[in-house]
């Protein structure tokens, strides 16, 4: 009888531990790297963290909404808001972790002043990051946007275009790959880092560290308050993560906590 009780206790303990498994989607840099960094800490707390790397900005949200994954870590709040609105999902932010200052890159010119008349400029084709790119170009004086144009601005919102730049919208992940084929590319920092670009050195213009586009850990309403999810959020807000971000990314990624 004692052996049976001990065996049942072992099974119960194993089941409890198995219930603390989290599978999280992430883009490779820096999100998956940050998750891998906190994985040992979570293991000590009884949470097994599985990281699934994605290269796009759509499937991570769809698969969390469909309960194929528990959470994701790749996007900022404006993108999530637009995604929920467009797809009818109700994903929620669990914690804001870091900012990736957005930048403009070129393999053909060394400053925005050198952009030729009719230069080809590529920006992300999703609403919030495309708008973010246009706002950065406007702040740098390359274009002027219509009054009221905000984070969802599109090329139709351009009021003045002194250099007659030609704007093309492409999937965010493809932008580093076409950098040598265009005059200027507005690239999300995670993809810039994957392409071995150094945002603080290579970007011709870059957002300040006060950017409102904080990258967030995202889950569903039904699991956002789970013990395992809250342990992950706490780990991502640890002093160890703050120092890891500062030392590894040297300003290309900035802690938001």
Coordinates of C-alpha atoms in Angstrom, one line a residue, residues 44-251:
X44 CA 14.1 26.2 -11.4
X45 CA 10.6 27.4 -10.7
X46 CA 9.0 24.3 -12.3
X47 CA 8.1 25.8 -15.7
X48 CA 9.3 24.1 -18.8
X49 CA 9.6 26.8 -21.6
X50 CA 9.5 25.7 -25.2
X51 CA 10.5 28.4 -27.7
X52 CA 9.2 28.1 -31.3
X53 CA 10.9 30.5 -33.7
X54 CA 8.8 32.2 -36.5
X55 CA 9.9 34.4 -39.3
X56 CA 6.6 36.2 -39.9
X57 CA 4.2 38.4 -37.9
X58 CA 1.0 36.6 -38.6
X59 CA 1.2 32.9 -37.6
X60 CA 2.4 33.6 -34.0
X61 CA -0.9 35.4 -33.3
X62 CA -3.1 33.0 -35.2
X63 CA -1.6 30.0 -33.4
X64 CA -2.0 31.5 -30.0
X65 CA -5.6 32.5 -30.7
X66 CA -6.3 28.9 -31.9
X67 CA -4.7 27.5 -28.7
X68 CA -2.0 25.7 -30.6
X69 CA 0.6 27.8 -28.7
X70 CA 0.3 29.4 -25.2
X71 CA 1.9 32.8 -25.9
X72 CA 4.0 34.8 -28.3
X73 CA 6.7 37.4 -28.0
X74 CA 7.5 39.5 -31.2
X75 CA 5.2 42.5 -31.5
X76 CA 4.3 45.9 -30.0
X77 CA 0.9 47.0 -28.7
X78 CA -0.2 49.0 -31.8
X79 CA 0.5 46.0 -34.0
X80 CA -1.5 43.8 -31.7
X81 CA -4.4 46.2 -31.6
X82 CA -4.6 46.3 -35.4
X83 CA -4.3 42.5 -35.6
X84 CA -7.2 42.0 -33.1
X85 CA -9.3 44.5 -35.0
X86 CA -8.6 43.0 -38.4
X87 CA -8.7 39.3 -37.5
X88 CA -11.4 39.4 -34.8
X89 CA -9.1 38.0 -32.2
X90 CA -8.9 39.1 -28.5
X91 CA -5.2 38.5 -27.7
X92 CA -3.9 40.5 -24.7
X93 CA -0.6 41.9 -23.5
X94 CA 0.9 40.2 -20.4
X95 CA 4.0 42.4 -20.0
X96 CA 5.9 45.1 -21.8
X97 CA 9.6 44.1 -22.1
X98 CA 11.7 46.1 -24.5
X99 CA 11.8 48.7 -27.2
X100 CA 13.5 48.1 -30.6
X101 CA 14.2 51.6 -32.0
X102 CA 13.1 51.4 -35.7
X103 CA 15.7 52.5 -38.3
X104 CA 16.3 53.4 -42.0
X105 CA 19.2 51.6 -43.8
X106 CA 20.9 52.0 -47.1
X107 CA 23.8 50.3 -49.0
X108 CA 23.9 53.1 -51.5
X109 CA 23.9 56.4 -49.6
X110 CA 25.5 57.5 -46.3
X111 CA 22.9 60.1 -45.4
X112 CA 19.3 60.9 -46.2
X113 CA 20.5 64.1 -47.8
X114 CA 22.1 62.0 -50.5
X115 CA 18.8 60.3 -51.6
X116 CA 18.4 61.0 -55.3
X117 CA 15.2 62.3 -56.8
X118 CA 12.9 59.4 -57.4
X119 CA 14.7 57.1 -55.0
X120 CA 13.1 53.8 -54.2
X121 CA 12.2 53.4 -50.5
X122 CA 10.8 50.2 -49.0
X123 CA 8.7 50.0 -45.9
X124 CA 6.8 47.2 -44.0
X125 CA 3.4 46.3 -45.5
X126 CA 1.6 45.9 -42.2
X127 CA -0.4 48.9 -41.0
X128 CA 1.3 49.9 -37.8
X129 CA 4.9 49.3 -38.9
X130 CA 4.3 50.9 -42.3
X131 CA 2.9 53.9 -40.5
X132 CA 5.8 53.8 -38.1
X133 CA 8.2 54.0 -41.1
X134 CA 6.4 56.9 -42.6
X135 CA 6.4 58.8 -39.3
X136 CA 10.2 58.3 -39.1
X137 CA 10.7 59.6 -42.6
X138 CA 8.5 62.6 -41.8
X139 CA 10.5 63.2 -38.6
X140 CA 13.7 63.1 -40.7
X141 CA 12.3 65.6 -43.1
X142 CA 12.2 63.3 -46.1
X143 CA 8.4 63.6 -46.5
X144 CA 5.5 65.5 -44.8
X145 CA 2.4 63.8 -43.7
X146 CA -1.2 65.1 -43.7
X147 CA -2.5 66.5 -40.4
X148 CA -3.8 63.8 -38.2
X149 CA -1.8 61.0 -39.9
X150 CA -0.6 58.7 -37.1
X151 CA 0.7 55.1 -36.5
X152 CA -1.6 53.7 -39.2
X153 CA -0.5 56.2 -41.9
X154 CA -0.2 54.9 -45.4
X155 CA 1.6 56.4 -48.5
X156 CA -1.8 58.0 -49.3
X157 CA -1.3 60.2 -46.2
X158 CA 1.9 61.8 -47.7
X159 CA 1.3 65.6 -48.2
X160 CA 4.7 66.6 -49.5
X161 CA 7.3 64.5 -51.2
X162 CA 10.1 66.9 -52.3
X163 CA 12.4 64.1 -53.6
X164 CA 9.5 62.2 -55.3
X165 CA 10.6 59.1 -53.5
X166 CA 8.9 55.9 -54.7
X167 CA 7.6 53.9 -51.7
X168 CA 7.1 50.2 -52.0
X169 CA 5.4 48.1 -49.3
X170 CA 6.9 44.6 -48.6
X171 CA 6.6 42.0 -45.9
X172 CA 8.8 43.2 -43.0
X173 CA 10.9 40.0 -42.9
X174 CA 12.0 40.5 -46.6
X175 CA 13.3 44.0 -46.2
X176 CA 16.9 43.2 -45.3
X177 CA 17.1 40.9 -48.3
X178 CA 16.3 43.7 -50.7
X179 CA 18.5 46.3 -49.1
X180 CA 21.1 46.2 -52.0
X181 CA 18.3 46.5 -54.6
X182 CA 16.7 49.7 -53.2
X183 CA 17.9 53.1 -52.1
X184 CA 16.5 53.0 -48.6
X185 CA 14.8 50.4 -46.4
X186 CA 12.9 51.0 -43.2
X187 CA 13.6 47.8 -41.2
X188 CA 12.3 46.5 -37.9
X189 CA 15.2 46.0 -35.5
X190 CA 14.7 42.3 -34.9
X191 CA 15.1 41.7 -38.7
X192 CA 18.0 44.2 -38.9
X193 CA 19.8 42.3 -36.1
X194 CA 19.2 39.0 -37.8
X195 CA 20.8 40.4 -41.0
X196 CA 23.9 41.4 -38.9
X197 CA 23.1 45.1 -39.2
X198 CA 24.0 47.3 -36.2
X199 CA 21.1 49.7 -35.7
X200 CA 23.1 52.2 -33.6
X201 CA 25.9 52.4 -36.2
X202 CA 24.3 51.4 -39.5
X203 CA 20.9 53.2 -39.4
X204 CA 20.9 56.6 -41.2
X205 CA 18.1 57.6 -38.9
X206 CA 16.6 55.8 -35.9
X207 CA 13.9 56.3 -33.4
X208 CA 14.8 57.5 -29.9
X209 CA 14.8 55.3 -26.9
X210 CA 11.5 57.0 -26.0
X211 CA 9.7 55.1 -28.8
X212 CA 6.2 54.1 -27.7
X213 CA 6.4 50.8 -29.5
X214 CA 7.1 48.5 -26.6
X215 CA 7.5 44.8 -27.5
X216 CA 5.1 42.7 -25.4
X217 CA 4.5 39.2 -24.2
X218 CA 1.1 38.2 -25.6
X219 CA -1.4 35.6 -24.5
X220 CA -5.1 34.9 -24.4
X221 CA -7.6 36.1 -21.8
X222 CA -8.0 32.5 -20.5
X223 CA -4.3 31.9 -19.8
X224 CA -2.8 35.4 -19.2
X225 CA -3.0 35.1 -15.4
X226 CA -1.8 31.5 -15.2
X227 CA 0.9 30.8 -12.7
X228 CA 3.4 29.8 -15.5
X229 CA 2.6 32.9 -17.6
X230 CA 3.1 35.2 -14.6
X231 CA 6.4 33.5 -13.8
X232 CA 7.6 34.1 -17.4
X233 CA 6.5 37.8 -17.2
X234 CA 8.4 38.2 -13.9
X235 CA 11.5 36.6 -15.4
X236 CA 11.4 38.9 -18.4
X237 CA 11.2 41.8 -16.0
X238 CA 14.2 40.7 -13.9
X239 CA 17.4 42.7 -13.4
X240 CA 19.3 39.9 -15.1
X241 CA 17.3 40.4 -18.3
X242 CA 17.8 44.2 -18.1
X243 CA 21.5 43.8 -17.9
X244 CA 21.5 41.1 -20.6
X245 CA 19.7 43.5 -23.0
X246 CA 22.0 46.3 -22.3
X247 CA 25.2 44.3 -22.6
X248 CA 24.3 42.2 -25.6
X249 CA 22.4 44.7 -27.8
X250 CA 24.2 47.9 -26.8
X251 CA 21.4 50.3 -27.5

